[in-house]
mmCIF file of C-alpha atoms in Angstrom:
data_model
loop_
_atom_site.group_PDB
_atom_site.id
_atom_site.type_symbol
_atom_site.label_atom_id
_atom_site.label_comp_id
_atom_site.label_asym_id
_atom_site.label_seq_id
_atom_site.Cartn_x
_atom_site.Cartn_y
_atom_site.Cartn_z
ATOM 1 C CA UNK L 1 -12.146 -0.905 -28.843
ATOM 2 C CA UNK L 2 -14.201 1.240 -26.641
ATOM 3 C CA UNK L 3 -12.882 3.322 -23.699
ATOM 4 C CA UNK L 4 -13.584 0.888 -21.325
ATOM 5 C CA UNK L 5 -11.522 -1.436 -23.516
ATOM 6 C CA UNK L 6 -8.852 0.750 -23.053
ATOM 7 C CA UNK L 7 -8.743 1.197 -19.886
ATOM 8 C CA UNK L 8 -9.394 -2.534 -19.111
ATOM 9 C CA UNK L 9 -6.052 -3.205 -21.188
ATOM 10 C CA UNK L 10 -4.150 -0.374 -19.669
ATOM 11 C CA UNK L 11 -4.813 -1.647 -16.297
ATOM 12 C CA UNK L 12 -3.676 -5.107 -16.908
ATOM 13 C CA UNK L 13 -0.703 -4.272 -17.688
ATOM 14 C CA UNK L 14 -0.046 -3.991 -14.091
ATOM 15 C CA UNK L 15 -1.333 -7.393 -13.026
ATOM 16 C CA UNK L 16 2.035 -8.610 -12.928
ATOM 17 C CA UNK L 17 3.181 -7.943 -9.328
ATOM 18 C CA UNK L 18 7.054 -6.700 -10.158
ATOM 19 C CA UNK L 19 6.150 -4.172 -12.777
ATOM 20 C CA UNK L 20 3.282 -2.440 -10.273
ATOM 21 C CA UNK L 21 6.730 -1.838 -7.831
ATOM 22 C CA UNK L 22 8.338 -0.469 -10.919
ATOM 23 C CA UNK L 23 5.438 1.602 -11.965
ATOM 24 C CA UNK L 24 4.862 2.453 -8.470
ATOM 25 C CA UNK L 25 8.710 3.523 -7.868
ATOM 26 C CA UNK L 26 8.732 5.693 -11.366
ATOM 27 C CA UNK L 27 5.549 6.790 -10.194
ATOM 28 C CA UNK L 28 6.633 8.393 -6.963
ATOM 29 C CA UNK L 29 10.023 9.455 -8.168
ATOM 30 C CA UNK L 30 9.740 13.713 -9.155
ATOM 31 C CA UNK L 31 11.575 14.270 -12.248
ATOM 32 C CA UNK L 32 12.821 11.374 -14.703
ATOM 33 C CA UNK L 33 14.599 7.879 -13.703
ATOM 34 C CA UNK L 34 16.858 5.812 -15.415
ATOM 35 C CA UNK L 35 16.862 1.996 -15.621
ATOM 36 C CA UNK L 36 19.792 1.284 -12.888
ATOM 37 C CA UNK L 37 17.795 3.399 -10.790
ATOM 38 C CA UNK L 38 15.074 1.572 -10.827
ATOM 39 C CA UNK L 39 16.353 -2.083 -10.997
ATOM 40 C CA UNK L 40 18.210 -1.239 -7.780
ATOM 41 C CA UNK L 41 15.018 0.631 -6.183
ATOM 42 C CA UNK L 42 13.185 -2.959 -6.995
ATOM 43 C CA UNK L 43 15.417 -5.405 -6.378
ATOM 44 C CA UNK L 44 15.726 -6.897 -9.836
ATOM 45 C CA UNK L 45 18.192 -7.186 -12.653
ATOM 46 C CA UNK L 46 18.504 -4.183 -15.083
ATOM 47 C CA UNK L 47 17.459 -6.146 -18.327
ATOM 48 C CA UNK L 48 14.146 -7.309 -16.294
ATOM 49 C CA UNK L 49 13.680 -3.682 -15.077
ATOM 50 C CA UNK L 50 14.424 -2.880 -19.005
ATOM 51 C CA UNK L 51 11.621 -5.126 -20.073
ATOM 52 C CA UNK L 52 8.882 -3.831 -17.389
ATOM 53 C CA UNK L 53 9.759 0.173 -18.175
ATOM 54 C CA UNK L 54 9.257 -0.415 -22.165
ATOM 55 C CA UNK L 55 5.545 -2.138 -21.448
ATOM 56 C CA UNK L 56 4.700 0.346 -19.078
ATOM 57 C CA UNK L 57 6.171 2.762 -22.029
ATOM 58 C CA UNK L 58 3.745 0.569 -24.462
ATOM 59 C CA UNK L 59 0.792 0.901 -22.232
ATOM 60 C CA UNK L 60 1.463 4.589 -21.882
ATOM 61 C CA UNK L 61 1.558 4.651 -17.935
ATOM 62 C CA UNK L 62 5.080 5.878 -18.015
ATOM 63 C CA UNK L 63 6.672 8.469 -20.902
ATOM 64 C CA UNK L 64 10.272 8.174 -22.016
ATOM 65 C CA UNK L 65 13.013 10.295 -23.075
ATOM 66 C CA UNK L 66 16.600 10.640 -23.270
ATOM 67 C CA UNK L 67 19.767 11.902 -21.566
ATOM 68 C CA UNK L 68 23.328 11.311 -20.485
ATOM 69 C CA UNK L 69 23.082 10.285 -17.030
ATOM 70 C CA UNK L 70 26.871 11.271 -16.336
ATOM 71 C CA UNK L 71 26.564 14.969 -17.400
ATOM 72 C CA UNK L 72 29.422 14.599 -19.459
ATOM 73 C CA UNK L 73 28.693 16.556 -23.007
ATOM 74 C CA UNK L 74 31.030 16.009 -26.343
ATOM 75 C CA UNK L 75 33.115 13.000 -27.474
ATOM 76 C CA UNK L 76 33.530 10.635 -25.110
ATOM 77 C CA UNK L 77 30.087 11.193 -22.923
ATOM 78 C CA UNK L 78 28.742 8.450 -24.270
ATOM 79 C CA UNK L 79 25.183 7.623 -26.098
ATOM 80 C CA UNK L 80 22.118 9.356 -24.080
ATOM 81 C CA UNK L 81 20.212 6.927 -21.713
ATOM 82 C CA UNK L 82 16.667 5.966 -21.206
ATOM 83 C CA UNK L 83 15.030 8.185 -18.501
ATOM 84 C CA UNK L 84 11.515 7.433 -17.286
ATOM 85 C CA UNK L 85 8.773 9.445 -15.743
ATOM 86 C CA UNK L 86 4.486 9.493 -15.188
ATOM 87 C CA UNK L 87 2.643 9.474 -18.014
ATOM 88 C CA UNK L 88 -0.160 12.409 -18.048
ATOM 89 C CA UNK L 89 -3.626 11.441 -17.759
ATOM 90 C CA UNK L 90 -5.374 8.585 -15.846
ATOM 91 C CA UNK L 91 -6.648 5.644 -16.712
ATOM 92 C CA UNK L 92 -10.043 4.061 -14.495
ATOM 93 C CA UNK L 93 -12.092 1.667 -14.890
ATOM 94 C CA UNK L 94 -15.209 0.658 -12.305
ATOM 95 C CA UNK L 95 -17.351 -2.851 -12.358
ATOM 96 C CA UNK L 96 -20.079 -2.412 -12.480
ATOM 97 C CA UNK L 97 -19.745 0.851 -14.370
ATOM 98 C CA UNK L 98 -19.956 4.185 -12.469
ATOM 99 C CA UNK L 99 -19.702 7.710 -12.991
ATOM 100 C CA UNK L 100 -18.300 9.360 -9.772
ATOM 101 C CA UNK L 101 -16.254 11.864 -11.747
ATOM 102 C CA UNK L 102 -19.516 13.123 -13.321
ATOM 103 C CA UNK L 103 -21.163 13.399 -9.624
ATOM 104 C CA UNK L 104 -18.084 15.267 -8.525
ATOM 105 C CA UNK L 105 -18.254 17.656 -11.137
ATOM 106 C CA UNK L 106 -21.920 18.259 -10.566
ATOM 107 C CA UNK L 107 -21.081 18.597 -7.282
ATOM 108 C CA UNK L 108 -18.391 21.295 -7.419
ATOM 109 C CA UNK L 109 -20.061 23.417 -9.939
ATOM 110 C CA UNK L 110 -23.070 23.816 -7.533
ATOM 111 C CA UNK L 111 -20.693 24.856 -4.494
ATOM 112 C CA UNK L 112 -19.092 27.405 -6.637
ATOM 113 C CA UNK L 113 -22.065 28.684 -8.381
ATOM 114 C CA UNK L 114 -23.685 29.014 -4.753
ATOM 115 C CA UNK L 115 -20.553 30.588 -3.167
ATOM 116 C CA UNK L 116 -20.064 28.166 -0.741
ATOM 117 C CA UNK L 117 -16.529 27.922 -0.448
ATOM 118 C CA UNK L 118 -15.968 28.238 3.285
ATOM 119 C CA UNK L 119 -18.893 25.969 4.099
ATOM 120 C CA UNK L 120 -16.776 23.566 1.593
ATOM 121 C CA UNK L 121 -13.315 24.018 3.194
ATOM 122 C CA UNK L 122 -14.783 24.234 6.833
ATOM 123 C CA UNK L 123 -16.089 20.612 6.407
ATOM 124 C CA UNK L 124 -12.721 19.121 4.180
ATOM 125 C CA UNK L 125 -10.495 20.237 7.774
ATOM 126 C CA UNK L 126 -13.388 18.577 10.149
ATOM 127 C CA UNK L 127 -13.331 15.495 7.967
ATOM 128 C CA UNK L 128 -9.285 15.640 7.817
ATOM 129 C CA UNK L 129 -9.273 16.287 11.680
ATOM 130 C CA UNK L 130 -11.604 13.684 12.327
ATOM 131 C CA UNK L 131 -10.411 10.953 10.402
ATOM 132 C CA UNK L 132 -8.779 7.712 12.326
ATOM 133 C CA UNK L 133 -5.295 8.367 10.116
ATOM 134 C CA UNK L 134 -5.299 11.983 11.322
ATOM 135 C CA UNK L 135 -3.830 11.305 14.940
ATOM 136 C CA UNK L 136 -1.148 8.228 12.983
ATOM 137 C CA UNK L 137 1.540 10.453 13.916
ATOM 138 C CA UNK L 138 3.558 9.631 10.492
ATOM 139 C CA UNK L 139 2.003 12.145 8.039
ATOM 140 C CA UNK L 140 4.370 11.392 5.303
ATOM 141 C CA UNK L 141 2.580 7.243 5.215
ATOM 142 C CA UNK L 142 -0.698 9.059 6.208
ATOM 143 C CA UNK L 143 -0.354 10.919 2.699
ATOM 144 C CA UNK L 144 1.518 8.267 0.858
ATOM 145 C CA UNK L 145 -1.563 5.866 1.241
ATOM 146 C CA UNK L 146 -3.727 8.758 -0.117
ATOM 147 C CA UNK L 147 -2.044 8.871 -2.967
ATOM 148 C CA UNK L 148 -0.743 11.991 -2.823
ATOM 149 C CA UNK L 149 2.920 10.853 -3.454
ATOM 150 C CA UNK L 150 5.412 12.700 -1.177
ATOM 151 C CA UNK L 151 8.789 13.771 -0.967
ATOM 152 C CA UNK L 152 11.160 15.666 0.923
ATOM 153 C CA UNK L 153 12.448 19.076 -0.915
ATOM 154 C CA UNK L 154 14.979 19.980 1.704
ATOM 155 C CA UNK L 155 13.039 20.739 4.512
ATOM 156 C CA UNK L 156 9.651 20.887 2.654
ATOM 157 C CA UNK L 157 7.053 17.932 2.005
ATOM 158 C CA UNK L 158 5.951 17.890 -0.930
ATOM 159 C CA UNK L 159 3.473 16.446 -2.844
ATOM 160 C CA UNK L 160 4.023 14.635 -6.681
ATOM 161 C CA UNK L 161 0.456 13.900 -7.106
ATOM 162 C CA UNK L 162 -2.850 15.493 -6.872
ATOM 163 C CA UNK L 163 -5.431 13.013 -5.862
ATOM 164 C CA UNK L 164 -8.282 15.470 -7.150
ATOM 165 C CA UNK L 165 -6.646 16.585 -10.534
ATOM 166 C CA UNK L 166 -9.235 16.170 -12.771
ATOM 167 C CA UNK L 167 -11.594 18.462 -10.759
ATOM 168 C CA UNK L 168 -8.848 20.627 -9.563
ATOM 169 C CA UNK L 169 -7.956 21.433 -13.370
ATOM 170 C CA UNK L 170 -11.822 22.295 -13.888
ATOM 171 C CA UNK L 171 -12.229 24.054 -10.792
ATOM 172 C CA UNK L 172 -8.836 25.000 -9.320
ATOM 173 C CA UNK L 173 -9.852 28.066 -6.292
ATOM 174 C CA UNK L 174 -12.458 25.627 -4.815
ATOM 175 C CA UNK L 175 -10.893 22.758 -5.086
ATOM 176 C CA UNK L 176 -7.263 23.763 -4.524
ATOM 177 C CA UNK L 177 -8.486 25.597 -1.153
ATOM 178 C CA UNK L 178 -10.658 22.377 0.062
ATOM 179 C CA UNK L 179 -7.333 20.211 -0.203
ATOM 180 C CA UNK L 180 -5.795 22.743 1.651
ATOM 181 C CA UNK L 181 -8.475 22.525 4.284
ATOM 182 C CA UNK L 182 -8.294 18.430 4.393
ATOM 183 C CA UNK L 183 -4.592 18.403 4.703
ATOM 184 C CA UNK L 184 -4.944 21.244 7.899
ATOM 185 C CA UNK L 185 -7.126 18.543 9.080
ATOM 186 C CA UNK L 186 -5.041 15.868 8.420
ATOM 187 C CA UNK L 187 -1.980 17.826 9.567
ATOM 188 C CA UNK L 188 -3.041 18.706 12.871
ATOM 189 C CA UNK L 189 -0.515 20.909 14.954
ATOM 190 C CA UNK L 190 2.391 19.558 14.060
ATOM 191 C CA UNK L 191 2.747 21.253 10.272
ATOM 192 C CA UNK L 192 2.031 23.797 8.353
ATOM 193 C CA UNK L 193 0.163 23.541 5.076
ATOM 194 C CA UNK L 194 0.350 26.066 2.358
ATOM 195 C CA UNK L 195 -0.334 26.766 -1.158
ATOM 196 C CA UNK L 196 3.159 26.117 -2.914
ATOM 197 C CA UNK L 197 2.174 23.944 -5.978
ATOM 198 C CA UNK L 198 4.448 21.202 -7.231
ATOM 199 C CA UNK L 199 5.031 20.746 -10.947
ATOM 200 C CA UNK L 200 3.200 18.371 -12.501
ATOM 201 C CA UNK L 201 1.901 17.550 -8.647
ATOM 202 C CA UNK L 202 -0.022 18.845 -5.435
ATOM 203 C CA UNK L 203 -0.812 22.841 -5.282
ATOM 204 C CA UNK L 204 0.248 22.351 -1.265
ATOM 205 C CA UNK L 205 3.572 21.824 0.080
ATOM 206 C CA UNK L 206 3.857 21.023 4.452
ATOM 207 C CA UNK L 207 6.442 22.312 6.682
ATOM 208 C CA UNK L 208 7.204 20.562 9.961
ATOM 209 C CA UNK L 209 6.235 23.119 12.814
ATOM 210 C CA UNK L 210 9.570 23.769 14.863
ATOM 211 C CA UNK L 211 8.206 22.883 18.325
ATOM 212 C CA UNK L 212 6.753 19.577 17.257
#
């Protein structure tokens, strides 16, 4: 099976509508959930949420592991349960076949070889700023659609995915500090982005600005 195979099989795994809302809710969740968390998140009985998790397990789009949900220890505590979480990696597939990551890497290196960091950042907040979604006025849906996942930390909004990982791993300053830019863009006046990475998620974290 080639790649493309794979990731053609991967993928269609979530054609069925229910299990992308229980990817989708694992997905989003930080940290690991267990299968009454999710059947009650989706709306569907915990043997059918049961089923979905351990194909999504099979199709490795979701990792498993175990642990007493009560955080009772000893005799008594009962056997550990099935938590869920994100798989690493991706999985993409384009049709007709094409190689965007490749362009973006070509891309980036040639910014950073040429010092053009501020140039890159200047233009990520003009194109955040400008953007239609900018002015929205609900930045959390704003960011949700894309795809960078949030969720409140207390008073901080952060960020469980990283829509530019692959590139960000390769070239972290440049392109860590252009999604800063975009999301000053994006943000406006009303927060305050900064670098505090997430695990496993978004190098920024937002603040909502007191007099907004």
């Amino acid at each position: 099976m080639t790649a493309e195979d794979s990731a053609f099989a991967v993928l269609g795994v979530l054609g069925d509508s229910v299990r992308r809302r229980v990817y989708r809710h694992v997905a989003a969740t930080p940290g690991e959930v267990g299968r009454d968390a999710v059947a009650e998140a989706v709306g569907i009985s915990r043997s059918l949420a049961a089923f979905h998790l351990d194909k999504l397990v099979e199709a490795r789009l979701l990792a498993v592991s175990f642990r007493r949900l009560s955080g009772r220890t000893g005799p008594g505590a009962g056997r550990p349960a099935k938590v869920y979480r994100r798989a690493e990696g991706e999985h993409a597939v384009s049709v007709p076949p094409r190689s965007y990551d490749a362009a973006g890497r070509l891309l980036a290196e040639a910014v950073e070889n040429a010092g053009l960091d501020r140039e890159l950042q200047a233009a990520a907040q003009a194109a955040g700023a400008a953007h239609p979604d900018a002015a929205a006025g609900d930045l959390v849906e704003v960011l949700r659609a894309r795809g960078y996942q949030p969720f409140w930390d207390g008073e901080t909004l952060r960020l469980h995915n990283c829509p530019f990982r692959a590139l960000a791993e390769e070239f972290p300053a440049l392109i860590c500090g252009m999604n800063l830019a975009l999301l000053k863009g994006l943000a406006l006046e009303q927060w305050s982005p900064t670098m505090d990475p997430c695990p496993g998620g978004c190098c920024v974290a937002l603040s909502k600005n007191k007099d907004h």
